[in-house]
């Protein structure tokens, strides 16, 4: 495996240069079953060696545990990397197992202080609104985030799972550096309105789950293959008849992978990375992993270029996917477009 560092891309019009692929860190503490802390730490270090400099977390990942876990690594390499974290998913006051969305000013200020403390840093490089609370005017939410920039607590603003219109509204209040949304061979709804708006405004797209939460790698074929506490067991795409139908959609990816001597995951990532040239805007996907070998595999995908014929073979996949991204799509941008 080559040790070549990956290329770079800029976050937004005035944001930092980062590796053209970032790292989603959620699974190191949350959602995907048991993890090995030492292996996760080795994954972080290996990613940095390979030029991965955007590290993505959120206060909701393990009720702050993911931020605390990442803190020593961030402190040790503070000048070499970009920290992205998020607010908005609050614990329900009557049920600690449920989450509600909050975008109100007092909550945002409470969250940023808590994240700064858990991360043990003076400033957050990229601060995302994790989900949209439609009961709070977006102008108010972004206005508070802008105040945090003025106060030196955050450097750049991000939004997650917003519509094209919401992005335009937010950007008119304060420049938005990045929009994070699910984007993969299985999930392409943002291409209709969000991507054109981001291109026009100079906003970088940060695709999460570019590997279809691992399904596109072939590592599991149905929810029952996963451990009992795995978040994916509740996602419609990976259960029952949907899972069987979607597993069959991997065949053209296998064909392309064989032609390149690559893995399924590398072709899925290469497709996402190539959206940058297809749509004409910076794209920095954040595949998540807890293994150094997977980081090596994933970053190598940035050097794979798919032909027009291969792209055409992969083009129909998304339109055939069975099941929604989430059991409740109200909190995803597609549910509001």
Coordinates of C-alpha atoms in Angstrom, one line a residue:
X1 CA 0.0 0.0 0.0
X2 CA 1.4 3.4 -1.0
X3 CA 2.1 6.0 1.6
X4 CA 1.4 8.9 -0.8
X5 CA -0.5 11.7 0.9
X6 CA -3.8 12.5 -0.7
X7 CA -4.6 15.7 -2.6
X8 CA -6.2 18.7 -0.9
X9 CA -9.4 20.8 -1.3
X10 CA -10.5 24.0 0.2
X11 CA -13.4 24.2 2.6
X12 CA -15.6 27.0 1.3
X13 CA -14.4 30.2 -0.2
X14 CA -12.1 31.2 2.6
X15 CA -11.8 28.1 4.7
X16 CA -8.7 25.9 5.3
X17 CA -7.1 23.4 2.9
X18 CA -7.8 19.9 4.0
X19 CA -7.2 16.4 2.6
X20 CA -9.7 15.7 -0.2
X21 CA -11.0 12.9 2.0
X22 CA -11.8 13.3 5.7
X23 CA -12.6 10.8 8.4
X24 CA -15.9 10.2 10.1
X25 CA -15.2 9.3 13.7
X26 CA -18.7 8.5 15.0
X27 CA -18.2 4.7 15.0
X28 CA -15.2 4.9 17.3
X29 CA -17.6 5.6 20.2
X30 CA -21.2 5.2 19.0
X31 CA -23.8 3.6 16.7
X32 CA -21.9 0.7 15.1
X33 CA -21.4 -1.7 18.0
X34 CA -18.3 -2.4 20.0
X35 CA -15.0 -0.8 19.1
X36 CA -11.3 -1.2 20.1
X37 CA -10.0 2.0 21.5
X38 CA -6.4 1.3 20.7
X39 CA -7.2 0.4 17.1
X40 CA -9.3 3.5 16.7
X41 CA -6.4 5.6 18.0
X42 CA -4.1 3.9 15.5
X43 CA -6.6 4.7 12.8
X44 CA -6.5 8.4 13.6
X45 CA -2.8 8.5 13.4
X46 CA -2.6 6.5 10.2
X47 CA -5.2 8.8 8.6
X48 CA -3.1 11.9 9.4
X49 CA 0.0 10.2 8.0
X50 CA -1.9 9.8 4.7
X51 CA -3.0 13.4 4.5
X52 CA -6.5 13.1 6.1
X53 CA -6.8 16.4 8.0
X54 CA -10.6 16.9 8.4
X55 CA -11.9 14.9 11.4
X56 CA -15.7 14.8 12.0
X57 CA -17.5 14.3 15.3
X58 CA -20.6 15.6 17.1
X59 CA -21.9 16.2 20.6
X60 CA -24.6 13.6 20.0
X61 CA -22.2 10.7 19.3
X62 CA -22.3 8.9 22.6
X63 CA -23.6 11.9 24.5
X64 CA -20.2 13.6 24.1
X65 CA -18.1 10.5 24.5
X66 CA -16.8 10.7 20.9
X67 CA -15.5 14.2 21.5
X68 CA -13.8 13.2 24.7
X69 CA -12.2 10.2 23.0
X70 CA -10.8 12.3 20.2
X71 CA -9.5 15.1 22.4
X72 CA -6.0 13.7 23.1
X73 CA -5.4 13.1 19.4
X74 CA -6.6 16.6 18.5
X75 CA -4.5 18.2 21.2
X76 CA -1.4 16.4 20.1
X77 CA -1.9 17.5 16.5
X78 CA -3.8 20.7 16.8
X79 CA -1.9 22.6 14.1
X80 CA -2.1 19.8 11.6
X81 CA -5.8 19.1 11.5
X82 CA -9.3 20.6 11.2
X83 CA -11.9 19.8 13.9
X84 CA -15.5 19.6 12.9
X85 CA -18.3 19.0 15.4
X86 CA -22.0 19.7 15.6
X87 CA -25.0 20.7 17.8
X88 CA -28.8 20.2 17.5
X89 CA -29.6 16.7 18.7
X90 CA -30.7 17.0 22.3
X91 CA -31.8 14.4 24.8
X92 CA -35.6 14.3 25.3
X93 CA -36.5 15.7 28.7
X94 CA -38.9 12.8 29.4
X95 CA -37.1 10.0 27.7
X96 CA -33.2 9.7 27.7
X97 CA -33.4 7.2 24.9
X98 CA -35.0 9.7 22.5
X99 CA -33.6 12.7 20.7
X100 CA -35.2 16.0 19.8
X101 CA -33.9 18.8 17.6
X102 CA -33.0 22.2 19.1
X103 CA -31.7 25.2 17.2
X104 CA -32.5 27.9 19.8
X105 CA -29.9 30.4 20.9
X106 CA -29.5 29.3 24.6
X107 CA -29.1 25.7 23.5
X108 CA -26.5 26.5 20.9
X109 CA -24.4 28.5 23.4
X110 CA -24.7 25.7 25.9
X111 CA -23.6 23.2 23.3
X112 CA -20.6 25.1 22.0
X113 CA -19.2 25.6 25.5
X114 CA -19.7 21.9 26.3
X115 CA -18.0 20.8 23.1
X116 CA -15.0 23.2 23.7
X117 CA -14.6 21.7 27.1
X118 CA -14.8 18.1 26.0
X119 CA -12.5 18.7 23.1
X120 CA -10.2 20.7 25.3
X121 CA -9.5 23.3 22.6
X122 CA -9.9 27.1 22.4
X123 CA -11.8 27.2 19.1
X124 CA -13.7 24.8 16.9
X125 CA -12.7 25.0 13.3
X126 CA -16.0 24.0 11.7
X127 CA -19.2 24.0 13.7
X128 CA -22.3 22.4 12.1
X129 CA -26.0 22.7 12.8
X130 CA -26.6 18.9 12.8
X131 CA -30.3 19.0 12.0
X132 CA -32.8 21.7 11.2
X133 CA -35.5 22.7 13.8
X134 CA -38.2 24.1 11.6
X135 CA -39.8 25.8 14.5
X136 CA -36.8 28.2 14.9
X137 CA -36.2 30.7 12.1
X138 CA -33.0 29.7 10.3
X139 CA -31.9 33.3 10.3
X140 CA -31.9 33.3 14.1
X141 CA -29.9 30.0 14.4
X142 CA -27.2 31.1 11.9
X143 CA -27.2 34.6 13.5
X144 CA -26.1 33.0 16.8
X145 CA -23.5 30.9 15.1
X146 CA -22.2 34.0 13.5
X147 CA -21.9 35.6 16.9
X148 CA -19.8 32.7 18.0
X149 CA -17.4 33.4 15.1
X150 CA -17.2 37.0 16.3
X151 CA -16.5 35.8 19.8
X152 CA -13.7 33.5 18.6
X153 CA -15.3 30.3 19.7
X154 CA -15.7 28.9 16.2
X155 CA -14.0 29.7 12.9
X156 CA -16.4 28.5 10.2
X157 CA -20.1 27.5 9.9
X158 CA -21.5 24.3 8.5
X159 CA -25.0 22.9 8.0
X160 CA -26.1 19.3 7.8
X161 CA -29.1 17.9 6.0
X162 CA -30.4 21.2 4.7
X163 CA -32.4 22.0 1.6
X164 CA -31.1 24.1 -1.3
X165 CA -33.4 27.0 -0.2
X166 CA -32.3 26.7 3.5
X167 CA -28.6 26.9 2.4
X168 CA -29.3 30.1 0.4
X169 CA -31.2 31.6 3.4
X170 CA -28.4 30.7 5.8
X171 CA -25.6 31.9 3.5
X172 CA -27.3 35.3 3.2
X173 CA -26.9 35.7 7.0
X174 CA -23.3 34.5 7.2
X175 CA -21.1 32.6 4.7
X176 CA -21.5 28.9 5.0
X177 CA -18.3 26.9 4.6
X178 CA -19.6 23.4 4.3
X179 CA -22.8 21.4 3.9
X180 CA -22.8 17.8 5.1
X181 CA -25.4 15.5 3.7
X182 CA -25.6 11.8 2.8
X183 CA -24.3 11.3 -0.7
X184 CA -23.4 7.9 -2.3
X185 CA -24.2 5.5 -5.1
X186 CA -27.3 4.7 -3.0
X187 CA -28.3 8.3 -2.0
X188 CA -28.4 11.1 -4.6
X189 CA -31.3 13.3 -3.6
X190 CA -29.1 16.3 -2.9
X191 CA -28.0 16.5 -6.5
X192 CA -31.4 18.2 -7.5
X193 CA -31.2 21.4 -5.4
X194 CA -28.5 21.3 -2.7
X195 CA -25.5 20.7 -5.0
X196 CA -26.4 23.4 -7.4
X197 CA -26.9 25.9 -4.6
X198 CA -23.6 24.9 -3.0
X199 CA -21.8 25.3 -6.3
X200 CA -23.3 28.8 -6.8
X201 CA -22.4 29.9 -3.3
X202 CA -18.9 28.5 -3.1
X203 CA -19.8 26.0 -0.4
X204 CA -17.9 22.7 -0.1
X205 CA -20.0 19.5 0.1
X206 CA -19.0 17.0 2.8
X207 CA -20.7 13.7 2.0
X208 CA -21.3 11.5 5.0
X209 CA -22.0 7.7 4.6
X210 CA -20.3 7.7 1.2
X211 CA -20.1 3.9 1.6
X212 CA -23.8 3.5 2.3
X213 CA -23.0 2.9 6.0
X214 CA -20.8 0.0 4.9
X215 CA -23.4 -1.8 2.7
X216 CA -21.6 -0.7 -0.5
X217 CA -18.4 -2.4 0.7
X218 CA -20.2 -5.8 0.8
X219 CA -19.2 -6.2 4.5
X220 CA -22.8 -7.0 5.4
X221 CA -25.9 -8.0 3.4
X222 CA -28.7 -7.6 5.9
X223 CA -29.4 -6.1 9.3
X224 CA -29.2 -9.5 11.0
X225 CA -25.5 -9.7 10.1
X226 CA -24.9 -6.8 12.5
X227 CA -24.4 -6.8 16.3
X228 CA -27.5 -6.2 18.5
X229 CA -26.7 -2.6 19.3
X230 CA -25.9 -1.5 15.7
X231 CA -27.8 1.6 14.6
X232 CA -28.1 0.2 11.1
X233 CA -30.5 -2.5 12.2
X234 CA -33.2 0.1 12.3
X235 CA -32.6 1.5 8.9
X236 CA -35.2 0.5 6.3
X237 CA -32.6 -0.1 3.5
X238 CA -30.9 -2.9 5.3
X239 CA -33.9 -4.9 6.5
X240 CA -36.1 -7.6 5.0
X241 CA -36.9 -7.6 1.3
X242 CA -35.2 -4.2 1.0
X243 CA -31.9 -5.6 2.0
X244 CA -32.1 -8.5 -0.5
X245 CA -33.1 -6.1 -3.4
X246 CA -30.3 -3.7 -2.5
X247 CA -27.6 -6.4 -2.3
X248 CA -28.3 -7.2 -5.9
X249 CA -27.5 -3.6 -6.9
X250 CA -23.8 -4.2 -6.0
X251 CA -23.2 -6.3 -9.1
X252 CA -22.2 -3.4 -11.4
X253 CA -19.9 -2.1 -8.7
X254 CA -18.2 -5.5 -8.6
X255 CA -17.7 -5.4 -12.3
X256 CA -16.0 -2.0 -12.1
X257 CA -14.0 -3.1 -9.1
X258 CA -12.6 -6.1 -11.0
X259 CA -11.5 -3.9 -13.9
X260 CA -9.5 -1.7 -11.5
X261 CA -8.2 -4.4 -9.2
X262 CA -10.0 -2.5 -6.5
X263 CA -12.5 -3.2 -3.7
X264 CA -16.2 -2.4 -3.8
X265 CA -15.7 0.3 -1.3
X266 CA -12.9 1.9 -3.3
X267 CA -15.2 2.2 -6.4
X268 CA -18.0 3.6 -4.3
X269 CA -15.6 6.2 -2.8
X270 CA -14.0 7.0 -6.2
X271 CA -17.5 7.6 -7.6
X272 CA -18.2 10.2 -4.8
X273 CA -14.8 11.8 -5.1
X274 CA -15.4 12.2 -8.9
X275 CA -18.7 14.1 -8.2
X276 CA -16.3 17.1 -7.7
X277 CA -15.5 17.2 -11.4
X278 CA -19.0 16.1 -12.5
X279 CA -20.7 18.9 -10.6
X280 CA -17.9 21.5 -10.5
X281 CA -17.5 22.0 -6.7
X282 CA -15.2 20.9 -3.9
X283 CA -16.2 17.6 -2.3
X284 CA -14.6 16.1 0.8
X285 CA -16.3 12.8 1.8
X286 CA -15.9 11.6 5.3
X287 CA -16.0 7.7 5.3
X288 CA -16.0 6.3 8.8
X289 CA -13.8 3.5 9.9
X290 CA -12.0 2.2 13.0
X291 CA -9.2 0.3 11.2
X292 CA -5.9 1.6 9.9
X293 CA -6.1 -0.8 7.0
X294 CA -9.4 0.6 5.9
X295 CA -8.1 4.2 6.0
X296 CA -5.3 3.0 3.6
X297 CA -7.9 1.4 1.4
X298 CA -10.2 4.5 1.5
X299 CA -7.5 7.1 0.8
X300 CA -6.2 5.0 -2.1
X301 CA -9.6 5.4 -3.7
X302 CA -8.9 9.1 -4.2
X303 CA -6.5 8.1 -7.0
X304 CA -8.9 5.9 -8.9
X305 CA -10.5 7.6 -12.0
X306 CA -13.6 6.0 -13.4
X307 CA -14.2 6.1 -17.1
X308 CA -17.3 7.5 -18.7
X309 CA -18.4 3.9 -19.5
X310 CA -18.0 2.9 -15.9
X311 CA -19.8 6.0 -14.6
X312 CA -22.7 5.1 -17.0
X313 CA -22.8 1.6 -15.6
X314 CA -23.1 2.9 -12.1
X315 CA -25.6 5.7 -12.9
X316 CA -28.9 3.7 -12.5
X317 CA -28.1 2.3 -9.1
X318 CA -29.6 5.0 -6.9
X319 CA -32.9 5.0 -8.7
X320 CA -33.4 1.3 -7.9
X321 CA -32.6 1.4 -4.2
X322 CA -35.4 0.0 -2.0
X323 CA -36.2 1.8 1.3
X324 CA -35.5 5.2 2.8
X325 CA -32.3 6.4 4.3
X326 CA -34.0 6.7 7.7
X327 CA -37.1 5.3 9.3
X328 CA -38.3 8.9 9.7
X329 CA -37.3 11.1 6.8
X330 CA -38.7 14.3 8.3
X331 CA -35.3 15.2 9.7
X332 CA -33.5 14.7 6.4
X333 CA -33.3 17.4 3.7
X334 CA -35.2 15.3 1.2
X335 CA -38.2 15.3 3.5
X336 CA -38.4 19.1 3.1
X337 CA -37.4 19.7 -0.5

